[in-house]
Coordinates of C-alpha atoms and ligand atoms in Angstrom, one line a residue:
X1 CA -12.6 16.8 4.2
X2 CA -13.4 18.7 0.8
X3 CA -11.2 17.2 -2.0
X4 CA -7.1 17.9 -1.8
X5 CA -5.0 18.2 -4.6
X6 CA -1.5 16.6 -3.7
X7 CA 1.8 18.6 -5.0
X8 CA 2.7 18.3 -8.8
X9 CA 5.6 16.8 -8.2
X10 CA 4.3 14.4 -5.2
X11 CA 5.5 10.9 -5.5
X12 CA 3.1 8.2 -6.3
X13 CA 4.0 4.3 -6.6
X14 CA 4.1 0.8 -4.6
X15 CA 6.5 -0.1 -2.4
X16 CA 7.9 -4.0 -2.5
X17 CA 10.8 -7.0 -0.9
X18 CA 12.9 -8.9 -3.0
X19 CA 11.8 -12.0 -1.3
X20 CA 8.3 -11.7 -1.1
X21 CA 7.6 -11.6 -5.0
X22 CA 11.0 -12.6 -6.8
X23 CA 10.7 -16.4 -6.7
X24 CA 13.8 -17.5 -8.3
X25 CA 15.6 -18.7 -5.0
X26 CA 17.8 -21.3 -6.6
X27 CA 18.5 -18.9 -9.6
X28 CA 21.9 -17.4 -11.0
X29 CA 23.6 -18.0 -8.0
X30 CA 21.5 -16.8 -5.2
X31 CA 22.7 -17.8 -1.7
X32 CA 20.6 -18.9 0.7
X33 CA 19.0 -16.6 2.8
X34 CA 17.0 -16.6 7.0
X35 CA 13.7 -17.0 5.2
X36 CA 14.3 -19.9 3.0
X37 CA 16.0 -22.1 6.2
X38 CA 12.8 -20.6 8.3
X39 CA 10.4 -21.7 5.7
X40 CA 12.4 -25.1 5.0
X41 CA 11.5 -26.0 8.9
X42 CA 7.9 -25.4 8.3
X43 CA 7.9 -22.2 9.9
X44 CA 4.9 -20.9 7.3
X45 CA 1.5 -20.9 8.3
X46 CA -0.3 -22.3 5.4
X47 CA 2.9 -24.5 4.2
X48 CA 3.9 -22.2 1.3
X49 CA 7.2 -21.3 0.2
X50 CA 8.7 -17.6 -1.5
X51 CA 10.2 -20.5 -3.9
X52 CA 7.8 -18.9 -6.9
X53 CA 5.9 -16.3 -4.9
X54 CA 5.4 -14.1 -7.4
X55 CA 7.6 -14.9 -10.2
X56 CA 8.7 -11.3 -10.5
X57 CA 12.0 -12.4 -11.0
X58 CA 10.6 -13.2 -14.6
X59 CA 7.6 -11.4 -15.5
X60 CA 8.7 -7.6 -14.0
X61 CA 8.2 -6.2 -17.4
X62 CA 4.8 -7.0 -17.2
X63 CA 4.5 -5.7 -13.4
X64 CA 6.5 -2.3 -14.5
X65 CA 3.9 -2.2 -17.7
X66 CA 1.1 -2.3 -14.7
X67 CA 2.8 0.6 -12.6
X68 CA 2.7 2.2 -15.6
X69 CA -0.6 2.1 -16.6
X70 CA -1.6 2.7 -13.3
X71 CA 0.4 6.5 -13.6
X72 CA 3.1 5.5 -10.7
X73 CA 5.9 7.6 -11.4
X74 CA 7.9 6.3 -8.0
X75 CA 8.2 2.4 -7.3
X76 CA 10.3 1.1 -4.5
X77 CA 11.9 -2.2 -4.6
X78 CA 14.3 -4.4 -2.3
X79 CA 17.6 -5.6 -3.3
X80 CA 18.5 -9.3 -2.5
X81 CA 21.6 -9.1 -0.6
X82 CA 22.4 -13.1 -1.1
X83 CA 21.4 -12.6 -5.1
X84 CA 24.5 -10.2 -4.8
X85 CA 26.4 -11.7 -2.2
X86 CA 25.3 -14.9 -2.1
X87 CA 27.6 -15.2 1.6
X88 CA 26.3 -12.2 3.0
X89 CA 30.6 -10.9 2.5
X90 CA 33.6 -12.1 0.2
X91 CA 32.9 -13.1 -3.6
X92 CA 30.1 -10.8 -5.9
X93 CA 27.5 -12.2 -8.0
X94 CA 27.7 -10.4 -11.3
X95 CA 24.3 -12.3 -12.3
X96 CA 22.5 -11.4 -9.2
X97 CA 23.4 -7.7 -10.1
X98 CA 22.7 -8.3 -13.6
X99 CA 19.4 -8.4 -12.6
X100 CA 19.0 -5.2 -11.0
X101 CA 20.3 -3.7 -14.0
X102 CA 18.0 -5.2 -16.4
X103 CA 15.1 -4.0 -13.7
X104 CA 15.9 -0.4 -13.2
X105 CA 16.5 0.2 -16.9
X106 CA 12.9 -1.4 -17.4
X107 CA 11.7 0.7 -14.4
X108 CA 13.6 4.3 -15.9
X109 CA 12.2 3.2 -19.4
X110 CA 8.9 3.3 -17.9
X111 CA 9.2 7.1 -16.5
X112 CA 9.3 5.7 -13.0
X113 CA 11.9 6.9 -9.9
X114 CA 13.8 3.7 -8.8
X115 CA 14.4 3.6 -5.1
X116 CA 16.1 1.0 -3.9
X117 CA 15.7 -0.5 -0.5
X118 CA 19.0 -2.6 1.1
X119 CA 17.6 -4.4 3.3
X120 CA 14.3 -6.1 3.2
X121 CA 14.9 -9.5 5.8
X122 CA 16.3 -11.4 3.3
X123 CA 19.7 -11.7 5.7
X124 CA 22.2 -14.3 4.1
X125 CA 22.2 -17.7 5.8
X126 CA 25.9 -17.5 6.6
X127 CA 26.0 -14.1 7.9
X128 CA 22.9 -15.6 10.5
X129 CA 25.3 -18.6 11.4
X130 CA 28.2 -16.2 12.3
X131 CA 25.5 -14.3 15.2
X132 CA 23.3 -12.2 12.7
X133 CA 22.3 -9.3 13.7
X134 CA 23.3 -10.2 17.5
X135 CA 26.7 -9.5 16.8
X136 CA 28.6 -6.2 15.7
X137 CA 30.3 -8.4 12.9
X138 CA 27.4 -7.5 10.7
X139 CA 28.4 -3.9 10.5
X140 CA 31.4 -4.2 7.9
X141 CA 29.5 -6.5 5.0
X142 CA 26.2 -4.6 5.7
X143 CA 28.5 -1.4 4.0
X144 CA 30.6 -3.1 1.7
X145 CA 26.9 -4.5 0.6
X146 CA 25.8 -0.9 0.0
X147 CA 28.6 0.2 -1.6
X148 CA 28.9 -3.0 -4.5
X149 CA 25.2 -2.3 -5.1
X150 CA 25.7 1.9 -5.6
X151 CA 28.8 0.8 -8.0
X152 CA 26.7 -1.3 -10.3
X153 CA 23.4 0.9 -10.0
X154 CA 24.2 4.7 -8.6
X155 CA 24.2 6.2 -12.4
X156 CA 20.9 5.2 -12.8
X157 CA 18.9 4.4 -9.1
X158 CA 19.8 7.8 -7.0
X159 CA 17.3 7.2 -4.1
X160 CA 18.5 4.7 -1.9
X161 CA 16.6 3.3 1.9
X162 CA 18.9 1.3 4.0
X163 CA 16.1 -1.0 6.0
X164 CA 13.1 -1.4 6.1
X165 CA 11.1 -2.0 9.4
X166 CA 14.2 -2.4 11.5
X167 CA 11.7 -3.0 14.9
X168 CA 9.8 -5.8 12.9
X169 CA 13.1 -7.7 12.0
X170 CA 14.3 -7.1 16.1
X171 CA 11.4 -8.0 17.6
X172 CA 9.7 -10.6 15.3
X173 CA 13.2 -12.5 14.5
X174 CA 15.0 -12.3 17.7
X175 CA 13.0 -11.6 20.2
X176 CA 9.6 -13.8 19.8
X177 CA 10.5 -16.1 16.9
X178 CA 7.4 -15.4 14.8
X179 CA 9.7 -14.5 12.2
X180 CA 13.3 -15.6 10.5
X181 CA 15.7 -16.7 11.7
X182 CA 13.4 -17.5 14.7
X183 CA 15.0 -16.6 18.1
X184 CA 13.6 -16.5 21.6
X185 CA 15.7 -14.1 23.0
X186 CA 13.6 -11.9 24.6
X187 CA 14.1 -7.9 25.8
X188 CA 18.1 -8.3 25.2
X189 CA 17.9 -10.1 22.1
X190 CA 15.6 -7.4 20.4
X191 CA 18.0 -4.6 21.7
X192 CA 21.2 -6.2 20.3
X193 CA 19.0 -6.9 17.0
X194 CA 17.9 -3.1 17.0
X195 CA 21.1 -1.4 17.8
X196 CA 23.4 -3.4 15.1
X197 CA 20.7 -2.3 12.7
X198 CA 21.0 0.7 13.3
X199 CA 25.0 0.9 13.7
X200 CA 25.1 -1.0 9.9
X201 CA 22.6 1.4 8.6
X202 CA 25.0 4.7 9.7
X203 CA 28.1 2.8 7.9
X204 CA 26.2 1.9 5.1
X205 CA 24.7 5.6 4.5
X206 CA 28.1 6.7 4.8
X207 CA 29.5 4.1 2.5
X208 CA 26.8 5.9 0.1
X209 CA 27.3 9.2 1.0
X210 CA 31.0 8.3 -0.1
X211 CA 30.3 7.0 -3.5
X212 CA 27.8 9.4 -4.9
X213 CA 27.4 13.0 -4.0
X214 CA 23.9 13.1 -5.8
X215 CA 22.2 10.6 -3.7
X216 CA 18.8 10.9 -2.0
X217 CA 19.4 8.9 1.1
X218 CA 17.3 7.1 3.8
X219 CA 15.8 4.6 5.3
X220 CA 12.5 3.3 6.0
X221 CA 11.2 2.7 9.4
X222 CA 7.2 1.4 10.4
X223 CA 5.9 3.5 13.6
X224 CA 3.3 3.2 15.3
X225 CA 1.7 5.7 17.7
X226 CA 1.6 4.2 21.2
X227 CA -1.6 4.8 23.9
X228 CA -2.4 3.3 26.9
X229 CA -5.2 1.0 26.9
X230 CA -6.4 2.7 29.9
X231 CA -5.7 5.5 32.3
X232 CA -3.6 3.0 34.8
X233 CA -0.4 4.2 35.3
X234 CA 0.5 1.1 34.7
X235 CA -1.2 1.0 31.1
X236 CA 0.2 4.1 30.4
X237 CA 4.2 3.2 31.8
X238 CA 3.7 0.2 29.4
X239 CA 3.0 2.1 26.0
X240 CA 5.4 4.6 27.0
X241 CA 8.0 1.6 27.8
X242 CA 6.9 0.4 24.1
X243 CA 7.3 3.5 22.1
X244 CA 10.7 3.3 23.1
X245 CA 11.4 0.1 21.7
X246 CA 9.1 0.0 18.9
X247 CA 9.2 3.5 17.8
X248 CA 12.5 5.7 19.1
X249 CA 15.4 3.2 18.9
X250 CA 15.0 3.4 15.1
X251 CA 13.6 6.9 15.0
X252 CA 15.9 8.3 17.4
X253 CA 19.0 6.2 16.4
X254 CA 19.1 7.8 12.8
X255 CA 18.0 11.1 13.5
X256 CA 19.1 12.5 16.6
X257 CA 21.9 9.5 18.0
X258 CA 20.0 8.9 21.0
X259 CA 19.2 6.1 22.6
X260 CA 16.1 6.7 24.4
X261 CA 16.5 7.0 28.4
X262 CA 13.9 4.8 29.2
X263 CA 16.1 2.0 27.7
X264 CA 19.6 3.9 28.4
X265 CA 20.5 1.4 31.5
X266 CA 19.4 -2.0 29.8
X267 CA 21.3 -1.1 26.4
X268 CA 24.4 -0.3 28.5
X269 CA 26.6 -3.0 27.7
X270 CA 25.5 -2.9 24.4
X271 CA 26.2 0.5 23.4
X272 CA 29.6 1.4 22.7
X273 CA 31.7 4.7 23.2
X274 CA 31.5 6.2 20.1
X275 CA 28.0 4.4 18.9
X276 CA 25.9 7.2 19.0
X277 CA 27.7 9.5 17.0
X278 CA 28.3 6.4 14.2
X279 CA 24.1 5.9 14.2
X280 CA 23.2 9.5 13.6
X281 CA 23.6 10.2 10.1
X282 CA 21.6 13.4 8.4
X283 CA 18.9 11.6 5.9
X284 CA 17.5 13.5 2.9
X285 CA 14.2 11.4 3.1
X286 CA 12.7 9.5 6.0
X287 CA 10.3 6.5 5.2
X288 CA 7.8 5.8 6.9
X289 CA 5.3 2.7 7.0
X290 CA 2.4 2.9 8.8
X291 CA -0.7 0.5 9.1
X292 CA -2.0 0.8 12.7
X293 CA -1.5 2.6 15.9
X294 CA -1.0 0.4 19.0
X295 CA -3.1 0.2 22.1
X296 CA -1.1 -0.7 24.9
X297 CA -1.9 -2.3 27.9
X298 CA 0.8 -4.1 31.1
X299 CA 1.0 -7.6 31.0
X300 CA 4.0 -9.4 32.9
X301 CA 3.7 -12.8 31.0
X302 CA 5.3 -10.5 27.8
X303 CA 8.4 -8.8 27.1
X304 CA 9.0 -5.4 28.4
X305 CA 5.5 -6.6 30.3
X306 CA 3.3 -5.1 27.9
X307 CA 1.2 -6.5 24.9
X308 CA -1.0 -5.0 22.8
X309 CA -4.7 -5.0 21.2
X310 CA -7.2 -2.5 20.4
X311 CA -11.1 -3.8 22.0
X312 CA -12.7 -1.0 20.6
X313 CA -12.3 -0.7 17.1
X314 CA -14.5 -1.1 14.7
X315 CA -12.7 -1.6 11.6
X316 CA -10.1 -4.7 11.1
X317 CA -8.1 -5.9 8.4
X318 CA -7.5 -9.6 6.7
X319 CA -4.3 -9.1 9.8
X320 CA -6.2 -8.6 12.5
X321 CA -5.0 -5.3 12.5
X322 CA -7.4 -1.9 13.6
X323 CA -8.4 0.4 10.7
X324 CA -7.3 3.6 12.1
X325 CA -6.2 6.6 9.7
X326 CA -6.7 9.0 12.2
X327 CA -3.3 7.6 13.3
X328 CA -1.2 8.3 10.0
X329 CA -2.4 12.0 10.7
X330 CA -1.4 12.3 14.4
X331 CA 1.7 10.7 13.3
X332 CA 2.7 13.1 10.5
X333 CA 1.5 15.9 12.6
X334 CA 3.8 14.5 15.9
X335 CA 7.1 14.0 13.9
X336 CA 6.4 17.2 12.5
X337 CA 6.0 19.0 15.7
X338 CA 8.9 16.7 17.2
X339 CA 11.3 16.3 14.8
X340 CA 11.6 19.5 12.8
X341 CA 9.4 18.8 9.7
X342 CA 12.3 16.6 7.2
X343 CA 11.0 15.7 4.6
X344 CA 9.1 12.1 4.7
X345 CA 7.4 9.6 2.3
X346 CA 4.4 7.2 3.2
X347 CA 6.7 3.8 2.0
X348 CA 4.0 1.4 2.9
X349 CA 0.4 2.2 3.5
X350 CA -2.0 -0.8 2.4
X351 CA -4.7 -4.0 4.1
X352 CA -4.8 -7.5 3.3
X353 CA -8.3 -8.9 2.7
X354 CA -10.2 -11.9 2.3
X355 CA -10.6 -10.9 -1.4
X356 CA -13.4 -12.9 -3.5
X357 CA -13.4 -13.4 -7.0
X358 CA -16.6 -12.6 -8.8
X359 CA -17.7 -14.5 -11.5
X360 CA -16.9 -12.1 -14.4
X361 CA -13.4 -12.5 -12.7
X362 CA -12.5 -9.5 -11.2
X363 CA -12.1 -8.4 -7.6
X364 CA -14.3 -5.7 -6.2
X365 CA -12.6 -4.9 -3.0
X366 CA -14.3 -2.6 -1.4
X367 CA -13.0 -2.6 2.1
X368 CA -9.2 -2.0 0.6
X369 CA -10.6 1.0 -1.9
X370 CA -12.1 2.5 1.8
X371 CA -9.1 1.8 3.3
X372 CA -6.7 3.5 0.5
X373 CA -9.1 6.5 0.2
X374 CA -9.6 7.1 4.1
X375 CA -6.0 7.0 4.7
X376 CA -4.9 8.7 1.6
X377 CA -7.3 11.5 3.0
X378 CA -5.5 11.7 5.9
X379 CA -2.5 12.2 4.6
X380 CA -3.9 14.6 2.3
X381 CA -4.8 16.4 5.7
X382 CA -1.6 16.1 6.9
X383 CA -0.1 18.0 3.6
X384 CA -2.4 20.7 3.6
X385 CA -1.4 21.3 7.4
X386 CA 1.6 21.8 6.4
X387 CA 3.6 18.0 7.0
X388 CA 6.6 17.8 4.8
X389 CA 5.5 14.6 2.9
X390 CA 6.9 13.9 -0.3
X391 CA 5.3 10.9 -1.4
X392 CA 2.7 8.1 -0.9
X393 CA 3.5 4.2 -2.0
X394 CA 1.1 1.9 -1.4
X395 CA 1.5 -1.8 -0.3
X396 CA 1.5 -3.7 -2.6
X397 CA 1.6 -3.3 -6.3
X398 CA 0.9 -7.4 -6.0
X399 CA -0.8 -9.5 -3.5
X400 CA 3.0 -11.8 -2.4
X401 CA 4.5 -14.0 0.1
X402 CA 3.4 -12.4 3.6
X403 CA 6.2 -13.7 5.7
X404 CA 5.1 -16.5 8.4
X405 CA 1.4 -16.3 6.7
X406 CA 2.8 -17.3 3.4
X407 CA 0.5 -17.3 0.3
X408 CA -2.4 -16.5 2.4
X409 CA -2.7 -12.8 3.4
X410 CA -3.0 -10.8 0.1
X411 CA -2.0 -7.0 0.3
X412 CA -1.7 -6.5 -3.4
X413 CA -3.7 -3.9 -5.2
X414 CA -3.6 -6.6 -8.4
X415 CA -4.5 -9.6 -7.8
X416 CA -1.7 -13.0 -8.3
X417 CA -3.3 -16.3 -9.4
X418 CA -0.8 -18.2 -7.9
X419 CA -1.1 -21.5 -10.1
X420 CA -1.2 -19.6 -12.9
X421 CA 0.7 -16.2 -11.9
X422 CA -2.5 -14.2 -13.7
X423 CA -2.0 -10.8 -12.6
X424 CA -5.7 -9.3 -12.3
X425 CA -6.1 -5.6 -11.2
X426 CA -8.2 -5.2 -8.5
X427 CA -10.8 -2.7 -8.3
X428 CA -8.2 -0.8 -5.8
X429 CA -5.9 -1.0 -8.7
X430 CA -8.4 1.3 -10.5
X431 CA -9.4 3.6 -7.5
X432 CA -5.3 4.5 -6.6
X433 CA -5.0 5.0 -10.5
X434 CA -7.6 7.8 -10.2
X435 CA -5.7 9.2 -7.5
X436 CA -2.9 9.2 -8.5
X437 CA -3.7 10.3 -12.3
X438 CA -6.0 13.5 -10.8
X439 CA -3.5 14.1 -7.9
X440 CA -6.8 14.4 -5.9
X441 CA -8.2 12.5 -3.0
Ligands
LIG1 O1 4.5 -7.4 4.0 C1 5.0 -6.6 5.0 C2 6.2 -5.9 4.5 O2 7.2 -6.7 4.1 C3 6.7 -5.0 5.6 N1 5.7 -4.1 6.1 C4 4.4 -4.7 6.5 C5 3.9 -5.5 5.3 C6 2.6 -6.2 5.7 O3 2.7 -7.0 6.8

């Protein structure tokens, strides 16, 4: 592709969770949360803890001064639910939102769009002991949640995403216990886990909708196109059997109330009267995360019998995960072609490496600039075919607590020293920059 110059008023930034770069846990009255009782039972890989992570909690001026520099002029951020409701429902925690307000001044002040994500997997503790997400309970303090946080911040934060990665939280947390709070619960679990997601996310956008008229609302969801590994009908029954899951529950839920009919008959008893109407809501901006396509293949020792893999790629990441931006265009062309063409945002695009650091200090990461320019191309591609796509945000501003691998996956485009909590741009750090200045790829 010749070079393509993005939209003037394209949006540019980082995305990032509350818990995987605040720190701060014991701090002003935070509640406990699934990740800190996950991580307390030795849950993380490499034995770390988000206890410090990224300290972010005290040093964001100097990571708003680096979006700055770095020409962002979007940055979206999590919002703690247990800093603010330290049980997950009941009493407010005027320090936790305190905090918020000191960071999206500091954001503002620095010429940058605040959007605020609800709900980044930091579920309160409590709200986990009565059922979490298992249970329809969760519905009523996931809105009244929304609706404290628009109070204190809807003059000044006027994009707001409701979840993020709804499938990964479903699947990872309740299904296959990779992830907080850790549940085996197999096909049924994820389903329960998916649908009150997505029945707490259509009160919570109307809770919104409620408050402010002015709001750009949304939510941010991580597809991934599925294939068959191989022309089997089996192969090809399993990755359509995993789109559903993975892909339309979330996708489908929000935009169109549907419960895909692949899944209609096992969701039965779990879908209400009523329930499809209460998940539809019409969103102003869709976010979407992609890092990979999946390669699906039948396996009956899984749940849903398929697992997934991709033998013939050529290109991995620090994850394990296939280099394939060729997928973020087929899926920006599909939900264009499927869906109407609403207008989306990239919300998380980014790689974890093994990075080194020279001796002069600094991080020449050439595998994450490739990365960053061959999927900001595609995107590009995507544009100039005519895609609806608003924005792109990388992950992450900062390298930051990766979830079950702790400290030890870094995605960040600058570089956190975590004994000293250095931050160090990384030459990806000066490649986006470019970008993003010159609104060219
Ligand atoms: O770090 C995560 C983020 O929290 C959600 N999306 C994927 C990222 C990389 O695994």
């Amino acid at each position: 592709m010749t070079s393509f110059t993005f939209p003037k008023d394209f949006l540019w930034g980082a995305s990032s969770s509350s818990y995987q770069i605040e720190g701060a846990l014991d701090v002003d009255g935070r509640g406990p949360c699934v990740w800190d009782t996950f991580a307390a039972a030795g849950k993380i890989q490499d034995g770390s803890t988000a206890a410090i992570a990224c300290d972010h909690f005290n040093r964001w001026p100097e990571d708003v001064a680096l979006m700055k520099q770095a020409g962002f002029n979007a940055y979206r951020f999590s919002l703690a639910w247990p800093r603010i409701i330290p049980a997950g429902s009941g009493a407010i925690n005027a320090k936790g939102l305190d905090f918020y307000d000191r960071l999206v001044d500091g954001i503002l002040e620095a010429g940058i769009r605040p959007m605020a994500c609800l709900y980044h997997w930091d579920l309160p503790q409590p709200l986990e002991d009565a059922g979490g997400w298992q249970g329809r309970e969760i519905v009523g303090p996931f809105a009244e949640f929304a609706r404290v946080a628009a109070q204190r911040l809807g003059d000044r934060v006027k994009d707001w995403m409701m979840l993020n990665e709804p499938n990964v939280v479903a699947i990872f947390g309740y299904g296959l216990g990779d992830h907080a709070p850790g549940h085996h619960l197999g096909e049924m679990g994820m389903l329960k886990a998916l649908h009150h997601q997505n029945l707490a996310q259509g009160a919570a956008l109307r809770a919104l909708a409620a408050e402010h008229s002015d709001f750009t609302l949304g939510t941010v969801i991580n597809l991934q196109p599925c294939r068959a590994e191989s022309d089997k009908p089996e192969d090809i029954a399993a990755a359509a059997r995993w789109d559903a899951v993975w892909n339309r529950v979330p996708l489908d839920g929000v935009m169109r109330g549907q419960i895909p009919a692949l899944l209609a008959e096992q969701m039965k008893d779990i879908v209400k009267p009523g329930d499809e109407e209460a998940i539809r809501f019409p969103i102003d901006l869709l976010g979407l995360n992609y890092y990979s396509r999946m390669t699906m293949k039948y396996e009956t020792s899984h749940p849903f019998d398929v697992t997934w893999g991709d033998a013939h790629c050529e290109r991995w990441t620090g994850m394990a995960w296939p280099v394939q931006p060729d997928g973020l265009y087929d899926l920006l062309a599909e939900f264009k072609r499927d869906y109407g063409n609403p207008a989306v945002f990239i919300a998380e695009n980014g790689a974890a490496y093994e990075d080194v650091v020279e001796a002069d200090g600094q991080i020449h990461d050439v595998e994450r600039v490739a990365f960053l320019k061959d999927h900001l191309q595609a995107v590009g591609r995507a544009v100039q075919d005519g895609c609806n796509v608003k924005g792109y945000l990388c992950w992450s501003l900062l390298d930051n607590f990766e979830w079950a691998f702790g400290l030890s996956k870094r995605f960040g485009i600058v570089r956190v020293d975590y004994d000293t909590l250095t931050r160090t741009p990384k030459d990806s750090y000066r490649y986006f920059s470019e970008v993003v200045k010159s609104g060219q790829v």
